[in-house]
Short mmCIF file of C-alpha atoms and ligand atoms in Angstrom, two decimals:
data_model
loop_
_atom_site.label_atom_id
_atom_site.label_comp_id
_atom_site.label_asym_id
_atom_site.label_seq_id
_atom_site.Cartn_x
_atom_site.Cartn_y
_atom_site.Cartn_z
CA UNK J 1 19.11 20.53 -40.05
CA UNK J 2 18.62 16.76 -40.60
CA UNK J 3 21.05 15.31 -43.13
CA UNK J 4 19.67 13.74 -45.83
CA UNK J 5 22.21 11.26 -47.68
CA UNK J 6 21.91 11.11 -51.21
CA UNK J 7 20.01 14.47 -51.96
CA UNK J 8 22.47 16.84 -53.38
CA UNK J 9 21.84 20.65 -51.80
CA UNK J 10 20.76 19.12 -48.32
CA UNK J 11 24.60 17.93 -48.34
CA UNK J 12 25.45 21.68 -48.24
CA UNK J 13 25.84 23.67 -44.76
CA UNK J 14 24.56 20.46 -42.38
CA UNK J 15 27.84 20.07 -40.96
CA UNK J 16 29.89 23.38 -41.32
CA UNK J 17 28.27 26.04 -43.12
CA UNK J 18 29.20 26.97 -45.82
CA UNK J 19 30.98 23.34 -46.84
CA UNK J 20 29.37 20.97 -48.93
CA UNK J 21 30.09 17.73 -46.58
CA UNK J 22 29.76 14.17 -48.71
CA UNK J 23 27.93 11.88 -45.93
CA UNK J 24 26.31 8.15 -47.77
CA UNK J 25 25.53 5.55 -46.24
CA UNK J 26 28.26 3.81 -48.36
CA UNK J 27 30.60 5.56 -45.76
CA UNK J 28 29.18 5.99 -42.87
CA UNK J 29 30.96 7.74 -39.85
CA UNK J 30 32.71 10.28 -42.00
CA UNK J 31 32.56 12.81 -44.50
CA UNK J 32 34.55 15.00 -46.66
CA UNK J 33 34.14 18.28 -46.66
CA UNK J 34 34.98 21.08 -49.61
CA UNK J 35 34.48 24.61 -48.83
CA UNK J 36 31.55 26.13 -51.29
CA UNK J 37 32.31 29.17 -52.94
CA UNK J 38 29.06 29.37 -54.91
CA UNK J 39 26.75 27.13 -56.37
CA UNK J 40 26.31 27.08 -59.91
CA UNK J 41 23.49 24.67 -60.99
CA UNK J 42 21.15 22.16 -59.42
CA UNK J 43 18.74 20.21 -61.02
CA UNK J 44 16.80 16.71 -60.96
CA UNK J 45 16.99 14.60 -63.97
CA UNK J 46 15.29 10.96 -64.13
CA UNK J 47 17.63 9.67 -62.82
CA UNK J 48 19.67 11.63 -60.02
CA UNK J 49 20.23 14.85 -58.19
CA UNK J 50 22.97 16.83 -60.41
CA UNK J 51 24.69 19.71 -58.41
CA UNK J 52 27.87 21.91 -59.51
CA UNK J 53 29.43 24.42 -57.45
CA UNK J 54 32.68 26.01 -57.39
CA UNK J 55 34.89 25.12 -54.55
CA UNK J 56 37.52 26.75 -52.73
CA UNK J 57 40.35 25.05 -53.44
CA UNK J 58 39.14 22.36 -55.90
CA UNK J 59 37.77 24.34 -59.20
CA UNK J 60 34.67 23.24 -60.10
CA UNK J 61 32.75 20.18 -58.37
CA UNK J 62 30.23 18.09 -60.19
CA UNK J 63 28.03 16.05 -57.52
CA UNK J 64 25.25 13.39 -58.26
CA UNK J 65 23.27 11.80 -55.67
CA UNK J 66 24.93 13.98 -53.02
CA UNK J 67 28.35 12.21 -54.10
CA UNK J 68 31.49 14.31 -55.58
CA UNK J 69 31.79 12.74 -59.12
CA UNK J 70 34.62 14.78 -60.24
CA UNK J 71 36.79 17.83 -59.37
CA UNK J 72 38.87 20.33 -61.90
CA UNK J 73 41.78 20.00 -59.75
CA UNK J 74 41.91 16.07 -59.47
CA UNK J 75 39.48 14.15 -62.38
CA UNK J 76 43.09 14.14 -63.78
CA UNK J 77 44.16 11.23 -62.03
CA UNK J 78 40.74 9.02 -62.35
CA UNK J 79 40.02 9.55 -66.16
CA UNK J 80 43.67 9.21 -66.94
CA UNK J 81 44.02 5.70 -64.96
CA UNK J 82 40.80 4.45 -65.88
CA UNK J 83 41.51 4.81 -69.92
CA UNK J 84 45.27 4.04 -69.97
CA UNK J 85 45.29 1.06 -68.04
CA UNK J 86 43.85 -0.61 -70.40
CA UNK J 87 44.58 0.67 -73.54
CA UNK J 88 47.88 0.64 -73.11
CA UNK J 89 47.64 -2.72 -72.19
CA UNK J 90 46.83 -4.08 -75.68
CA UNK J 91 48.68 -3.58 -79.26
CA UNK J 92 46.60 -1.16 -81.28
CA UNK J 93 43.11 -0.77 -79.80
CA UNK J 94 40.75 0.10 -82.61
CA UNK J 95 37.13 -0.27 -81.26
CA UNK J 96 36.08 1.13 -77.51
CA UNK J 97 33.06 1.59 -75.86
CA UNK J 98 32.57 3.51 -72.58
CA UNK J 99 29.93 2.79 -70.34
CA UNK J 100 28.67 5.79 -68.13
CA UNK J 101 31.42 8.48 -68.15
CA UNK J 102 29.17 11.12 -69.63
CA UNK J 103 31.13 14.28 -68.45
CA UNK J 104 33.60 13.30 -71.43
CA UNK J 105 37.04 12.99 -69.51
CA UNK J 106 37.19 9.27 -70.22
CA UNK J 107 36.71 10.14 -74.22
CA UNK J 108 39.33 13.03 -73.91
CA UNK J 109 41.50 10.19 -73.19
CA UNK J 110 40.69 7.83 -75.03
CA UNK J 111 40.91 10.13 -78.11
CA UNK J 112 44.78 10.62 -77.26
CA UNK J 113 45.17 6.92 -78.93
CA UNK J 114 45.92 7.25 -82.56
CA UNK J 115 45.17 3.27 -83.05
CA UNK J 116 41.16 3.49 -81.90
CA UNK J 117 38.68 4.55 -84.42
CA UNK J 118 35.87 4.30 -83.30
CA UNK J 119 34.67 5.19 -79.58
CA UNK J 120 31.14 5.01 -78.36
CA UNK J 121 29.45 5.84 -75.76
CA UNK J 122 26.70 4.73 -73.68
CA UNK J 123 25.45 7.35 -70.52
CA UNK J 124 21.85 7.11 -69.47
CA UNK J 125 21.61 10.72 -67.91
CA UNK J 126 21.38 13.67 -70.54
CA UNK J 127 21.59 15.91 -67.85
CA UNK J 128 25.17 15.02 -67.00
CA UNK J 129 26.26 15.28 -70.23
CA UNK J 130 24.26 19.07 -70.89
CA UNK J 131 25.97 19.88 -67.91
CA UNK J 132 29.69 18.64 -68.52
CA UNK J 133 29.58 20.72 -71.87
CA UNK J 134 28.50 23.88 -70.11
CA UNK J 135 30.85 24.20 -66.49
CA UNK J 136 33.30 21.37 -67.51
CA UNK J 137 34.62 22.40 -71.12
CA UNK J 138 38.09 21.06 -70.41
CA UNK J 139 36.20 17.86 -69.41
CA UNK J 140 33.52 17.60 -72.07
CA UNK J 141 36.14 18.33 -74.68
CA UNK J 142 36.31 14.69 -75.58
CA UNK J 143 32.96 14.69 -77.39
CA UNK J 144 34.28 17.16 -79.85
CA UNK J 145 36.67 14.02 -81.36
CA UNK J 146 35.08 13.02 -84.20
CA UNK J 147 35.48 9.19 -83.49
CA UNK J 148 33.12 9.56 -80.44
CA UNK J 149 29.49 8.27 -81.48
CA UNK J 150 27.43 9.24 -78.45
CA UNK J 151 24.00 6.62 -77.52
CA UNK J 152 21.99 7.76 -73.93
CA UNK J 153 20.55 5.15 -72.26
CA UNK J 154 21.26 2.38 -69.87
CA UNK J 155 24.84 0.68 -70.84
CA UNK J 156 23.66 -2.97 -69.64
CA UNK J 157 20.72 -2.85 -71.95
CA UNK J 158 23.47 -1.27 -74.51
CA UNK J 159 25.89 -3.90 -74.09
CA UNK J 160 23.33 -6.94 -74.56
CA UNK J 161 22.85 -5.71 -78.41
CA UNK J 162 26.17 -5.31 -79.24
CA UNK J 163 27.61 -8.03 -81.88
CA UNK J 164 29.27 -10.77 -80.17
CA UNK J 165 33.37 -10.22 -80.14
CA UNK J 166 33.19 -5.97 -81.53
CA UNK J 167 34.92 -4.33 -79.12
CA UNK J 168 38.91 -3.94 -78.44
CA UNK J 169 38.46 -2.61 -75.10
CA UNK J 170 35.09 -1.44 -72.50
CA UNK J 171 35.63 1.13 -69.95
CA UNK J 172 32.58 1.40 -67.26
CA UNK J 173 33.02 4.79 -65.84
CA UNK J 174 30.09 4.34 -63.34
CA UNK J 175 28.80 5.66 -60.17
CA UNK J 176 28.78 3.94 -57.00
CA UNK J 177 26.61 0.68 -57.27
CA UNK J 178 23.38 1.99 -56.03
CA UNK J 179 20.40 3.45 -58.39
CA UNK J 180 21.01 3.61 -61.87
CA UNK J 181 24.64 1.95 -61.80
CA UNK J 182 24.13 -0.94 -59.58
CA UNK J 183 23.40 -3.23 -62.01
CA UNK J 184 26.75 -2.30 -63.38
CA UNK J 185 28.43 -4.20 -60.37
CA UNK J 186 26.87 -7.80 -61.26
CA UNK J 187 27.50 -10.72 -62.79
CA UNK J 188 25.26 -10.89 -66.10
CA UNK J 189 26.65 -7.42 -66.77
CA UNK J 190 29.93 -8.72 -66.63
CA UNK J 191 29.27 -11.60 -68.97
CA UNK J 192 27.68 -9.30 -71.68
CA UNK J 193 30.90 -7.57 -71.07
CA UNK J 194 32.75 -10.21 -72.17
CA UNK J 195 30.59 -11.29 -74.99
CA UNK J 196 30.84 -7.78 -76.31
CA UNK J 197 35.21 -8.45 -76.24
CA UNK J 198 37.02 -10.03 -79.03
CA UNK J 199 39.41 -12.49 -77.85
CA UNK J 200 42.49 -11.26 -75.66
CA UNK J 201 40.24 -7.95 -75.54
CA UNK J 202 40.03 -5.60 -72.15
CA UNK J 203 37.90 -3.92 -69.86
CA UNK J 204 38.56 -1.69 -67.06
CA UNK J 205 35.27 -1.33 -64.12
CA UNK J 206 35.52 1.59 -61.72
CA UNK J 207 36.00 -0.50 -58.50
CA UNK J 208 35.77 0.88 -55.27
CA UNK J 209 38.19 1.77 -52.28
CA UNK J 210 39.92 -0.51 -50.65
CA UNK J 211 39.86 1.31 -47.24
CA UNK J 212 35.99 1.55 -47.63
CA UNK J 213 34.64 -1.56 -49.75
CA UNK J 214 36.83 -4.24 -49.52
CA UNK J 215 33.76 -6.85 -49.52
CA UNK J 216 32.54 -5.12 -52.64
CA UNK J 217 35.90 -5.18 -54.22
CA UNK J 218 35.98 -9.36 -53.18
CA UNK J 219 32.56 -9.95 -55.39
CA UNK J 220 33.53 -7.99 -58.23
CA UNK J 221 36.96 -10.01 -58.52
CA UNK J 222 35.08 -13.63 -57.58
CA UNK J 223 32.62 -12.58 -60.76
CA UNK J 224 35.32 -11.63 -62.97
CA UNK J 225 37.48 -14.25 -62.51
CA UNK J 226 34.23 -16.60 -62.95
CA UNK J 227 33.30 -14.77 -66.28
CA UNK J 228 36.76 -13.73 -67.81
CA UNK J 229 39.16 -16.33 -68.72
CA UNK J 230 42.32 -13.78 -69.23
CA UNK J 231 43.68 -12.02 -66.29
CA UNK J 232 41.44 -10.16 -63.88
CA UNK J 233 43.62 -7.77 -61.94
CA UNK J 234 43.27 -5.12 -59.60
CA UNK J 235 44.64 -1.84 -59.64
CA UNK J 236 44.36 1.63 -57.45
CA UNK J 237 44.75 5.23 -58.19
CA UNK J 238 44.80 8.47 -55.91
CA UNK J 239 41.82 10.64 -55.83
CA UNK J 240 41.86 13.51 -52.76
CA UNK J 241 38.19 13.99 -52.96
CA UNK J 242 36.69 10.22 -53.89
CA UNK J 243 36.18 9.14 -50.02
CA UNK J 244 39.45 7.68 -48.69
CA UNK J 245 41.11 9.35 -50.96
CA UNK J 246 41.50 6.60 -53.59
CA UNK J 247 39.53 4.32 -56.41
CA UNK J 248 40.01 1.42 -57.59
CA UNK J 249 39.83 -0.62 -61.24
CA UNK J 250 39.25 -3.92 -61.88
CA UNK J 251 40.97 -4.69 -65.50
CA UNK J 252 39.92 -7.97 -66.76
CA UNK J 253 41.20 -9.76 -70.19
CA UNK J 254 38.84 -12.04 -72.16
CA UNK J 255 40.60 -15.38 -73.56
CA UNK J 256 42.63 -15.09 -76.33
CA UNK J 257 46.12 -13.68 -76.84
CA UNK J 258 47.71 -12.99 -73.66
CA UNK J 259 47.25 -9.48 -71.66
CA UNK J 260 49.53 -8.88 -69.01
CA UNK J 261 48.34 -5.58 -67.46
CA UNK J 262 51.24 -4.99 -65.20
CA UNK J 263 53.54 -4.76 -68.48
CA UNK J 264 51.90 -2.62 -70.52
CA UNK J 265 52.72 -2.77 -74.03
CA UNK J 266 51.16 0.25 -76.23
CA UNK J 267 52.90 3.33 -73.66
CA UNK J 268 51.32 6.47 -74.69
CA UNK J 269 54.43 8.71 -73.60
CA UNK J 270 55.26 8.03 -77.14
CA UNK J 271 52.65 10.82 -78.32
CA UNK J 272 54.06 13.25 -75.35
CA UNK J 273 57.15 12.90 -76.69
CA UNK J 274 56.36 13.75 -80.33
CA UNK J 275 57.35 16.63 -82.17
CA UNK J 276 53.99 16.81 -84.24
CA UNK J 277 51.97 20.38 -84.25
CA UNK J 278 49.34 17.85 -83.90
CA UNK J 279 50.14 16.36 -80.54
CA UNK J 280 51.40 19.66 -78.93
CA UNK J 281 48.35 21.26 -79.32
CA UNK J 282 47.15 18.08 -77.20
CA UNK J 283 46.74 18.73 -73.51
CA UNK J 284 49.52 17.08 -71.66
CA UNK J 285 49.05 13.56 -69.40
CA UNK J 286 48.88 15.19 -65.85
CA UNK J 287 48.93 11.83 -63.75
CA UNK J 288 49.79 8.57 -66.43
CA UNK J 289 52.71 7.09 -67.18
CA UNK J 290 54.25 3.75 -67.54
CA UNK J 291 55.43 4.18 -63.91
CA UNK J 292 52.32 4.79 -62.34
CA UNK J 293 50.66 1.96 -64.48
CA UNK J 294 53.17 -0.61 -62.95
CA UNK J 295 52.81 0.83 -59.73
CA UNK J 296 48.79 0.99 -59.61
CA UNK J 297 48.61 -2.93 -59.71
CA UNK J 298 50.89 -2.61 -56.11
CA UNK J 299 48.78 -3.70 -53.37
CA UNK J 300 48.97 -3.53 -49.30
CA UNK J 301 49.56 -6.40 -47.66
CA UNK J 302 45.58 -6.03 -46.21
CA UNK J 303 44.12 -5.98 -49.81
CA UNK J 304 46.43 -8.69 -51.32
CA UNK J 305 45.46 -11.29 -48.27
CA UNK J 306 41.95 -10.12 -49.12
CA UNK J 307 42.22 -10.82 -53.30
CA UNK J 308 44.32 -13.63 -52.86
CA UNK J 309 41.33 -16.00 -51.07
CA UNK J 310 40.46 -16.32 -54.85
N1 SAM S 1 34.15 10.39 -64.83
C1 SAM S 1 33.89 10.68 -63.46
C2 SAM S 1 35.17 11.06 -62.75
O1 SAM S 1 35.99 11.76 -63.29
O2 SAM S 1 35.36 10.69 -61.62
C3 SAM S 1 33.14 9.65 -62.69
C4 SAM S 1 31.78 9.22 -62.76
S1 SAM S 1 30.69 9.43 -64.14
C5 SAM S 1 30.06 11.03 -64.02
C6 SAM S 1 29.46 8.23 -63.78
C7 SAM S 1 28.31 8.22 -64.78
O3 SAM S 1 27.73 6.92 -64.88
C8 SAM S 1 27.18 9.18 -64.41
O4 SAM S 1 27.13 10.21 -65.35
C9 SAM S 1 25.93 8.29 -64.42
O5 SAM S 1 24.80 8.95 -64.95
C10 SAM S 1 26.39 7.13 -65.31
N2 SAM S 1 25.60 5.90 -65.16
C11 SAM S 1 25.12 5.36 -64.01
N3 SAM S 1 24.42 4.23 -64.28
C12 SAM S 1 24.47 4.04 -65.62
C13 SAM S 1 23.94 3.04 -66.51
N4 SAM S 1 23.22 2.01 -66.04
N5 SAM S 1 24.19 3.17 -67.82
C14 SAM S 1 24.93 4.22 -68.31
N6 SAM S 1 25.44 5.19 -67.52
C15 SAM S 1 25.22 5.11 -66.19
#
């Protein structure tokens, strides 16, 4: 068998059969494996190769490209990070707009926040989306909130028509910068970004490992901090089957009234803790809390020297 990176079934059974094995040339010289206990759909959209099998140990797996987007058993810990960090960063978030994201964990989350009213968003792949709702219902929930307005296409072309200063907060849950989300990882993305922000607004980028794209992780930060005059931060979360094992965010703050993301100020414990019908019917935070948001922004020594050139 040759392997071919980036094409989802020719990932399965190359390396042990039976194991769907994630090998990109994003990380070469190694590859996580998950056992396969039976594939469930694979199709081509426009835009991607969209596989979903059922794993051994790890529920369901959704794969694009030939690389593991999200897991039953973990997506917890990604979807949870991504949307808290910054929305419990900032007093009362009303307006938020997700970029990408279009298996629905992200709006699941951000739905939990009784503040936001309105939450767009803006995934260019239908097929994701088609899929989410019919293997990843605990995942896909978050389109059944009533606040979520849902636009497909491509989120930088989204983001340059959106009135100057509307949004509280902008969460780009993307893929890996190469295809459709690369564009996702530059610098006039990033300032529409921060046109779209009022002042003192946030956004949180999916960005990278540190054990795998540390240079990647540099040019993000050196374009943020060029293009948002708040803070620009980075923080980490664990993910078992993202490759190393963890993801990170970048969370940057536009200029306005101060964000400090290591303190963050809205905690959303609040609605665990309630006593409501409403909010026990809610499905609990697996991953989150206040702890784990201070915590995230912790770096090893490595990645601080690295940040800290800028
Ligand atoms: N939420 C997932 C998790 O739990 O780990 C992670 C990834 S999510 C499925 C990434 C999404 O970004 C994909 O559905 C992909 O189609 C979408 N995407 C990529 N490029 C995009 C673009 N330019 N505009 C909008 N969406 C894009």
């Amino acid at each position: 068998d040759t392997i071919k990176p980036g094409s989802g079934r020719a990932n399965i059974s190359t390396i042990v059969p039976g194991w769907f094995s994630e090998v990109s040339e994003m990380w070469p010289g190694e590859a996580h494996s998950l056992q396969v206990e039976k594939i469930l759909f694979e199709g081509k959209s426009d835009f991607q190769d969209v596989l979903v099998f059922q794993s051994a140990t790890y529920g369901k797996v959704l794969v694009l490209d030939g690389v593991i987007q999200l897991t039953e058993r973990d997506e917890c810990a990604y979807q949870e990070m991504i949307s808290h960090l910054p929305l419990c960063s900032i007093p009362n978030p009303k307006r938020v707009l997700v970029i990408g994201g279009g298996d629905g964990g992200v709006l699941r989350e951000v739905a939990r926040h009784k503040s936001v009213e309105q939450i767009d968003i803006c995934e260019i792949d239908k097929m994701v989306i088609d899929v989410a709702k019919q293997f990843f219902p605990d995942v896909a929930v978050g389109y059944d909130d009533p606040r979520v307005k849902l636009f497909v296409g491509d989120g930088a072309a989204f983001l340059r028509d959106v009135p100057e200063g509307f949004y509280d907060a902008v969460i780009v849950d993307s893929s890996d910068p190469v295809g459709p989300a690369q564009q996702l990882f530059e610098k006039p993305f990033f300032e529409s970004l921060a046109r779209a922000l009022r002042p003192g607004g946030v956004v949180c980028t999916q960005a990278e490992s540190i054990w795998l794209h540390m240079h990647i992780i540099q040019d993000i930060f050196a374009a943020c901090k060029q293009t948002f005059k708040g803070s620009v931060n980075y923080a980490w979360t664990s993910v078992p089957t993202y490759p190393s094992g963890v993801i990170g965010f970048m969370l940057c703050s536009t200029e306005g009234p101060e964000v400090n993301f290591l303190e963050p100020v809205n905690p959303i414990e609040i609605v665990e803790d309630s006593n409501s019908e409403e909010d026990k019917k809610s499905r609990p935070l697996k991953y989150y809390n206040s702890q784990m948001h201070k915590a995230a922004f912790c770096l090893p020594q490595f990645a601080r020297k690295a940040l800290d050139a800028y």
